[in-house]
Coordinates of C-alpha atoms in Angstrom, one line a residue:
X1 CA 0.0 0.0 0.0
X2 CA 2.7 2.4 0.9
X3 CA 4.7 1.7 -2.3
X4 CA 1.1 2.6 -4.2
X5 CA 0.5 5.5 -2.2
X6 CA 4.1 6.8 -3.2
X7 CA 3.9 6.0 -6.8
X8 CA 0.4 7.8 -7.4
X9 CA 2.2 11.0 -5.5
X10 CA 4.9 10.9 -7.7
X11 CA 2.6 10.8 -10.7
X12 CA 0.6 13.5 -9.8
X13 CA 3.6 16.2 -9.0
X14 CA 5.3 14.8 -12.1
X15 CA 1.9 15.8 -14.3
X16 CA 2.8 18.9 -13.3
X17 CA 4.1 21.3 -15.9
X18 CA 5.4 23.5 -13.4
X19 CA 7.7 20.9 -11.4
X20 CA 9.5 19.9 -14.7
X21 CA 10.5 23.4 -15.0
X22 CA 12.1 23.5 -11.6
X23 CA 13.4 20.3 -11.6
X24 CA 15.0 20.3 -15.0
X25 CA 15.2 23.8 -16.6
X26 CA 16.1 25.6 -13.9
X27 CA 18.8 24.3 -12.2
X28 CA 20.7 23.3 -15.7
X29 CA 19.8 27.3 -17.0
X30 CA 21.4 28.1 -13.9
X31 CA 24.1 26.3 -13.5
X32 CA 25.4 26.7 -16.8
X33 CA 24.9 30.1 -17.2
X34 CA 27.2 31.0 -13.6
X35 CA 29.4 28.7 -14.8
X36 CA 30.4 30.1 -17.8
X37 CA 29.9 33.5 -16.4
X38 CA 31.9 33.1 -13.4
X39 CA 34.6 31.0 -16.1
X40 CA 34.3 34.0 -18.1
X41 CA 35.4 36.3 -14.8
X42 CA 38.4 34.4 -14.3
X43 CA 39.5 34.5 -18.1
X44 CA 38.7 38.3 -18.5
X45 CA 40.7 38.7 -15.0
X46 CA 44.2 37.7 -17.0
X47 CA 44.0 40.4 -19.9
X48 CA 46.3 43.1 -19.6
X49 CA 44.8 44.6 -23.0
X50 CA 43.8 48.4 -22.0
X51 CA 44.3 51.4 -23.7
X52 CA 46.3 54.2 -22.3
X53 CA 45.7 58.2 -22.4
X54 CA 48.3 60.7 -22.6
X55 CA 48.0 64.6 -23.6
X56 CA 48.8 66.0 -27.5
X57 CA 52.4 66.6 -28.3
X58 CA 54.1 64.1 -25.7
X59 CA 56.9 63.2 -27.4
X60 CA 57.8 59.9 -28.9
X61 CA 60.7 59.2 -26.5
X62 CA 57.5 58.4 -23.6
X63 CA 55.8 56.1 -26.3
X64 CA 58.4 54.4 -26.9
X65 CA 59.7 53.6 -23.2
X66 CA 56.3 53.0 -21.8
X67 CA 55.9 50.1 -25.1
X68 CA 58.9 48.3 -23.3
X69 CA 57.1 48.0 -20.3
X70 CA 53.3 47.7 -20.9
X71 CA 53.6 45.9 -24.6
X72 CA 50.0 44.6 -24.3
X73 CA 48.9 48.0 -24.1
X74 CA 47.7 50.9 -26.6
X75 CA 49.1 54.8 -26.0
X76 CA 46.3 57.2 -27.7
X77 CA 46.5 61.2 -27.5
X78 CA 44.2 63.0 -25.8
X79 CA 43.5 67.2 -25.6
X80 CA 42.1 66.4 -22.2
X81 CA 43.2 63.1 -20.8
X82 CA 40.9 63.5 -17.9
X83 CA 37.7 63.5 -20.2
X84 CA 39.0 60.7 -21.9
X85 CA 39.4 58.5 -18.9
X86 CA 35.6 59.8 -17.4
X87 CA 34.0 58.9 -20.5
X88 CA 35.5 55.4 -20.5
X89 CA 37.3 55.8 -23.9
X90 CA 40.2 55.0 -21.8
X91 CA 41.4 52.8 -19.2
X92 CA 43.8 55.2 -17.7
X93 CA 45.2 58.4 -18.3
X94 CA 49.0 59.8 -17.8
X95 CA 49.7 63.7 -17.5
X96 CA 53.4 64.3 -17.4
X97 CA 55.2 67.7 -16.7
X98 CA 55.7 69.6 -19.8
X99 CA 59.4 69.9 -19.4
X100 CA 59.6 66.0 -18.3
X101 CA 62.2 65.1 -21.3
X102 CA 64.7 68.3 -19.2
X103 CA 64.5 67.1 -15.7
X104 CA 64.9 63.1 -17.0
X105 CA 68.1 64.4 -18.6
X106 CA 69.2 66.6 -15.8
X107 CA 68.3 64.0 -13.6
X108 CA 65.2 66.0 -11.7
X109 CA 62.1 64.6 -10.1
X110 CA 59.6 63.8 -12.9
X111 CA 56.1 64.9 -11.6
X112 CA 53.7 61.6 -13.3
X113 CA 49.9 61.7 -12.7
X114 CA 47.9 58.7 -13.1
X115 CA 44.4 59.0 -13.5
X116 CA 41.8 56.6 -13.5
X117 CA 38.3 55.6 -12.1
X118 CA 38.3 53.4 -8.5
X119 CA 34.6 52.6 -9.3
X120 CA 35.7 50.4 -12.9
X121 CA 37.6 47.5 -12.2
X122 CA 39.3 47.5 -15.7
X123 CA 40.0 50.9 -15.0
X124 CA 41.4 50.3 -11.3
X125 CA 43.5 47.3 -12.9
X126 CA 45.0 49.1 -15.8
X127 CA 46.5 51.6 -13.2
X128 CA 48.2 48.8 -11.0
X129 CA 49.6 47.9 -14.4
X130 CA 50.8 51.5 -15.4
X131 CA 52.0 51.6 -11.5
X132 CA 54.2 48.6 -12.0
X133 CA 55.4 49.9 -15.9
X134 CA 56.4 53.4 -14.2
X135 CA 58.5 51.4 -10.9
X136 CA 60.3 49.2 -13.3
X137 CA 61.4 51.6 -15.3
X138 CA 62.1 54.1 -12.5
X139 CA 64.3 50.7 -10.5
X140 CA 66.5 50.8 -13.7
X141 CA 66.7 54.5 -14.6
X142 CA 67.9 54.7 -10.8
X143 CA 70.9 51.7 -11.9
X144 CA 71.6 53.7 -14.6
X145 CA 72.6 57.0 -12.6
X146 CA 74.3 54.7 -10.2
X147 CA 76.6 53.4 -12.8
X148 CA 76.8 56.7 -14.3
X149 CA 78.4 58.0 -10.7
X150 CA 80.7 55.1 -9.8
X151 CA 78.2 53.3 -7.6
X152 CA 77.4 49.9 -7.0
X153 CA 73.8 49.8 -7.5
X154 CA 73.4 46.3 -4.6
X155 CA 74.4 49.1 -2.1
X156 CA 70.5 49.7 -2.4
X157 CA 69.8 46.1 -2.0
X158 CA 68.9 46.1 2.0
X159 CA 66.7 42.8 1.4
X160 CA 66.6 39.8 -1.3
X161 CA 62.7 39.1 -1.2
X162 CA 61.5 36.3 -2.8
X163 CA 57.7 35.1 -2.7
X164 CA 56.2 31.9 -3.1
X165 CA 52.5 30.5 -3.1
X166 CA 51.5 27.8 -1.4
X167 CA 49.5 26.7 -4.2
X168 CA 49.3 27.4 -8.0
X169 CA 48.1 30.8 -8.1
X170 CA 45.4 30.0 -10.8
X171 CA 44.2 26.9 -9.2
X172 CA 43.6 28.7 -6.3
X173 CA 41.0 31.5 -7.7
X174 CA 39.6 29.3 -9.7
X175 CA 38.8 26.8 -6.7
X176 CA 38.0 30.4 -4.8
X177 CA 35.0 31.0 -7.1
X178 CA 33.6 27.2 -6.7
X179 CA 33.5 27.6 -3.2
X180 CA 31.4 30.4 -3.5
X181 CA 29.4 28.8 -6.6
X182 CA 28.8 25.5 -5.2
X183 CA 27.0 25.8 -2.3
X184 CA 24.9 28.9 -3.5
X185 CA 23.2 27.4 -6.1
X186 CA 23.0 23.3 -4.9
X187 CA 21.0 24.0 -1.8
X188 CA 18.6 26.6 -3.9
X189 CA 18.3 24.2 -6.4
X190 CA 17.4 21.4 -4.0
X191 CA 14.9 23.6 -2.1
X192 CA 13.4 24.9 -5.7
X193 CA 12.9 21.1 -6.6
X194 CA 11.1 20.0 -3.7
X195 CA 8.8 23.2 -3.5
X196 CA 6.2 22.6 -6.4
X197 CA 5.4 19.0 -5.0
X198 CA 5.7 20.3 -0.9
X199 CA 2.9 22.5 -1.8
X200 CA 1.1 20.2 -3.6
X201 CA 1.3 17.4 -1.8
X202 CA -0.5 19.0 1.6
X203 CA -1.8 22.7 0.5
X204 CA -3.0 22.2 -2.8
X205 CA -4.7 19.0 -1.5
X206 CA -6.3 21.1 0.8
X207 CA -7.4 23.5 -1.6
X208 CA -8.8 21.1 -4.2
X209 CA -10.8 19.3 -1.3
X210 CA -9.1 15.6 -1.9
X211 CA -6.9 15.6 1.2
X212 CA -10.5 14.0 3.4
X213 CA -10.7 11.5 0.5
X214 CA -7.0 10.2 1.2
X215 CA -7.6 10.5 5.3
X216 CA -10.1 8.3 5.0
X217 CA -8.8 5.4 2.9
X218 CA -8.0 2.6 5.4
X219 CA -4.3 3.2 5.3
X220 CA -1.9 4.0 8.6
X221 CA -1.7 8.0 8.1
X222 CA 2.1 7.6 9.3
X223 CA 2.3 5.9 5.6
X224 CA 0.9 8.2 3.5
X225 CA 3.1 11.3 5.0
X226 CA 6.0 9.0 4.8
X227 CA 5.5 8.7 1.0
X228 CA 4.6 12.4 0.6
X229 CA 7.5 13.1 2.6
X230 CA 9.5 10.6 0.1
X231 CA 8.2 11.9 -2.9
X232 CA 9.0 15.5 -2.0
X233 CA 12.7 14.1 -0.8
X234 CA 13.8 12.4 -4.0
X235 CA 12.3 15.5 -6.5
X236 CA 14.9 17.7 -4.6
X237 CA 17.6 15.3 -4.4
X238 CA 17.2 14.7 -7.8
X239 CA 17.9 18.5 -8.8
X240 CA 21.0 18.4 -6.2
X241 CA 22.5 15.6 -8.0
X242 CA 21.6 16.9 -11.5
X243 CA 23.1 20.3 -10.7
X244 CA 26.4 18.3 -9.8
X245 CA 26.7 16.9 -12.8
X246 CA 25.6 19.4 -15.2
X247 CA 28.6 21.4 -13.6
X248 CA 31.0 18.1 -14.0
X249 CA 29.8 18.4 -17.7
X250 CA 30.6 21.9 -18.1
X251 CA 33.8 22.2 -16.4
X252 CA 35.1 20.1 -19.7
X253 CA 34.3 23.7 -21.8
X254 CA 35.5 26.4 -19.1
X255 CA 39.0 27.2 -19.1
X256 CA 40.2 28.7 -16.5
X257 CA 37.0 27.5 -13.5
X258 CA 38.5 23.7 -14.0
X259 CA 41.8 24.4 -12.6
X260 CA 40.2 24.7 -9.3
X261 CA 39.6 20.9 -9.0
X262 CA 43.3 20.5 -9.1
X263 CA 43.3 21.5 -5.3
X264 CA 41.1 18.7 -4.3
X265 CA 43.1 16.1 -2.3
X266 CA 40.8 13.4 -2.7
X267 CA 38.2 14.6 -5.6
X268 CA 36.3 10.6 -5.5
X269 CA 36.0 11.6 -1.4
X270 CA 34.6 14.8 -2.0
X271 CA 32.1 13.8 -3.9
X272 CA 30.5 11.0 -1.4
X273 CA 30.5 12.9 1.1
X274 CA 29.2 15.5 -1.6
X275 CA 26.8 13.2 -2.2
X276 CA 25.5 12.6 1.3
X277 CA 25.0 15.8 2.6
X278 CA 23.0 16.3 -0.4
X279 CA 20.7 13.8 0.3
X280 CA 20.4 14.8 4.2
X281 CA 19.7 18.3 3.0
X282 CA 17.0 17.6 0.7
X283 CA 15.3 15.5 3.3
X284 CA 15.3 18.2 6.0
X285 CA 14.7 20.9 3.5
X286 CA 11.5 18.9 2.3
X287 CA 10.4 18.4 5.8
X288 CA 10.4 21.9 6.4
X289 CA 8.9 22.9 3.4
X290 CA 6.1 19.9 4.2
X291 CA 5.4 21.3 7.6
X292 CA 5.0 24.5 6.1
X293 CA 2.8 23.4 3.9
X294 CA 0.1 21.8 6.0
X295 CA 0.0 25.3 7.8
X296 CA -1.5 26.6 4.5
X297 CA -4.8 26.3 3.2
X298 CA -3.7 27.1 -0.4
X299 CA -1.1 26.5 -3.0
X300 CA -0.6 30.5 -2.3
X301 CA -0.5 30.4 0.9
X302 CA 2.3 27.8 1.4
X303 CA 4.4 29.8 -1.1
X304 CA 4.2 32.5 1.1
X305 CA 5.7 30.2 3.9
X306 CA 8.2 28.3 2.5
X307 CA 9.5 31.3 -0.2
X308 CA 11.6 33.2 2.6
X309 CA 12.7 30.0 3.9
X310 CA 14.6 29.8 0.3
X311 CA 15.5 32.9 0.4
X312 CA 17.4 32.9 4.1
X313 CA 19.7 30.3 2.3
X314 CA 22.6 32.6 1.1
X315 CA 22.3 34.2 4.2
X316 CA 25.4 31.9 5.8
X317 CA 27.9 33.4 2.5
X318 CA 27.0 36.7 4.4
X319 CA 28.5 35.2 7.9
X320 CA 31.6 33.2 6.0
X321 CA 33.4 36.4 6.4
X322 CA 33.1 36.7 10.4
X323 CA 34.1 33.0 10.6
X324 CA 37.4 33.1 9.7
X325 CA 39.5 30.9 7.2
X326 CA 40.5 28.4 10.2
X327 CA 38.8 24.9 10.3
X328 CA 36.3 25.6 13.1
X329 CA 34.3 22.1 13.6
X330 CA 32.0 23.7 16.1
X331 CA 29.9 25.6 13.1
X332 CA 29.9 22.7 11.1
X333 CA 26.7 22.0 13.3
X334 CA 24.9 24.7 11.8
X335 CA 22.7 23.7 9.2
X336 CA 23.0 25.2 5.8
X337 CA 26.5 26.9 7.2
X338 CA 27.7 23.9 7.1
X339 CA 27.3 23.4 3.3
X340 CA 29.2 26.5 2.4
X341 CA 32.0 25.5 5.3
X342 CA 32.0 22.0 3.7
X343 CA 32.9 23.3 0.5
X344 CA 35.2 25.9 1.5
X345 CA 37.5 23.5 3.3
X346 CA 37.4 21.0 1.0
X347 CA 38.8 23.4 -1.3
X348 CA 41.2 24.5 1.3
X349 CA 42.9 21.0 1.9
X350 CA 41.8 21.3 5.8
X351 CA 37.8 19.3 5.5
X352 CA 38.0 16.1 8.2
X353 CA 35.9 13.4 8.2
X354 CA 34.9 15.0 12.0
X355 CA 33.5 17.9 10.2
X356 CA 31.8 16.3 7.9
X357 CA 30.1 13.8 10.4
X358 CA 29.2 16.7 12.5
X359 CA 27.2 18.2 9.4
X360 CA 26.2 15.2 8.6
X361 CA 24.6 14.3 12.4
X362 CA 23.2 18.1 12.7
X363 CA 20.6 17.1 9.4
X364 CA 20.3 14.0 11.0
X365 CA 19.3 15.4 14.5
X366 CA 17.1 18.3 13.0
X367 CA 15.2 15.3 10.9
X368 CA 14.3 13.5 13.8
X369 CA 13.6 16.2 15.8
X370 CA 11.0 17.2 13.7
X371 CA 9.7 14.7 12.6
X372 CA 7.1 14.7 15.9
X373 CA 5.9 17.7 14.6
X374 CA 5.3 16.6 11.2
X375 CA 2.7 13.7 12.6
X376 CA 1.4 15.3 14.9
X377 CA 0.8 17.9 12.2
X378 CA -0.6 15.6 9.7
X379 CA -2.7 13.6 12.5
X380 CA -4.8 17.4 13.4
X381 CA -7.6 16.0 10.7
X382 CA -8.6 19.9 11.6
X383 CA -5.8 21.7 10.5
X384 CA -5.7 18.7 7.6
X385 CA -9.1 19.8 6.3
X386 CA -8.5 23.3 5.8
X387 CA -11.1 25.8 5.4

């Protein structure tokens, strides 16, 4: 009976042109569009290609140093290099002292201005670019003079500084931006899959006056919510897992967002426990979603309810910058934090397998604990009636 009961559920929400959409569309629209955009971000990110202002009659002596040291870049006159930069024609702009070509020669200060705009981020990269063309050149100008005055120039050497990542540099942004990726969308994606047929199932029953029918068939009610409760579970565990691997498909056409699965340790562990927090999260997430849902006496309604409870899921990326980097095992207990800490430390070499049974026995904990509430819910043939 119960395996009848589930089956006609699932048929029902699956009629259901609406649940298709969620399910299917949605997750693989979205998915595939932040992938590539985000792969896009990363790509963009390593192109020095700007274009350079500087005012009418500089002389061809500044073109031709500045191509030494910014040779990805294009030098265009200007009357007013300012205007240039403010109406974007530009990247940057460079105002230089009219009598700069003198005091290089007599060896004088050169007064440089670099404008640009802190609010553009092409802008604000071109002038760290300019910055570091203008300190190269000024580094061997200044070995020049030295040499030019009998002076060892590694009399100015005080330090020998050399720096060295951890990790590949690119890897590392690249695993950065699926951190933040991952666990935004999965969870949303879950909770979207399992709303259509949590509102359905209980609400819309409600509303359409077939809910008494089912309370009355000669079935245990503890088995119809268990299949309700199944049905809604495995709609949102399918999305999770179908959002996991349209992104394992589409990391094979990014370019740059693949690199951050290099920093996985152990990607095959990952991806079970992956896997199983998944499936604990849909089943809370649906039990919350079904509780809401016999609160309501409408398809409407519910939405109302359960809507926010979507929404409240990025909240945790909000906190992620108050927890610090550090593995911190304690706030693995918090649920939905702990999806975003999950993937953060995985990506970070530091995820333990206490962590992730600490995340793992919170869901577990919370799906007991309410539970109670569910039946007791669904045995008020009252609040089951509606209206």
């Amino acid at each position: 009976m119960f395996k009848t009961i589930f089956l006609k559920e699932m048929k029902d929400v699956l009629r259901d042109k609406r649940s298709i959409t969620l399910l299917v569309l949605f997750p693989v629209l979205m998915m595939a569009g932040l992938t590539l955009f985000y792969d896009k971000i990363l790509t963009t990110s390593n192109e020095n290609e700007f274009k350079v202002a500087v005012e009418e009659g500089t002389g061809a002596e500044l073109f031709e140093e500045l191509g030494k040291y910014m040779p990805t870049m294009s030098i265009e006159t200007f009357t007013d290099v300012q205007k240039a930069v403010e109406e974007k024609e530009v990247q940057v702009g460079l105002v230089l002292d009219s009598e700069w070509e003198n005091k290089f020669e007599s060896q004088e200060t050169v007064p440089v201005e670099i404008l640009f705009d802190p609010g553009s981020q092409e802008s604000s990269n071109a002038s760290t670019v300019v910055m570091g063309a203008f300190t190269q050149w000024q580094q061997e100008m200044a070995q020049t003079r030295l040499a030019g005055h009998h002076i060892d120039s590694d009399i100015l050497e005080v330090f020998q500084i050399k720096t060295k990542t951890t990790k590949d540099e690119d890897n590392a942004i690249a695993s950065y931006m699926l951190a933040i990726l991952l666990p935004m969308l999965i969870p949303i994606a879950i909770a979207n899959g399992s709303y259509p047929s949590a509102t359905e199932l209980f609400a819309g029953e409600k509303e359409k006056k077939t809910i008494e029918a089912l309370l009355i068939t000669p079935v245990k009610p503890i088995k119809i919510l268990l299949a309700k409760w199944l049905t809604i579970s495995l709609l949102g565990m399918f999305t999770g897992i179908l959002c996991i691997g349209v992104l394992s498909l589409l990391m094979n056409f990014t370019t740059e967002l693949k690199k951050g699965l290099a920093v996985i340790p152990n990607p095959t562990t990952f991806v079970a426990m992956s896997i199983v927090l998944i499936v604990l999260f849909a089943i809370f997430i649906a039990e919350v979603e079904m509780i809401l849902s016999m609160l309501a006496n409408s398809v409407k309604e519910a939405g109302y309810y359960i809507t926010p409870v979507i929404s409240i899921i990025v909240l945790p990326m909000m906190f992620m910058f108050f927890a610090g980097e550090a593995l911190n095992v304690s706030l693995y207990a918090i649920p939905i934090m702990n999806l975003f800490l999950f993937v953060r430390d995985a990506f970070g070499g530091q995820l333990t397998a206490g962590a992730f049974a600490v995340a793992a026995g919170s869901y577990a904990l919370l799906i007991v604990v309410l539970f109670p509430v569910a039946t007791k819910l669904f045995g008020n043939h009252r609040l089951m009636l509606g209206k």
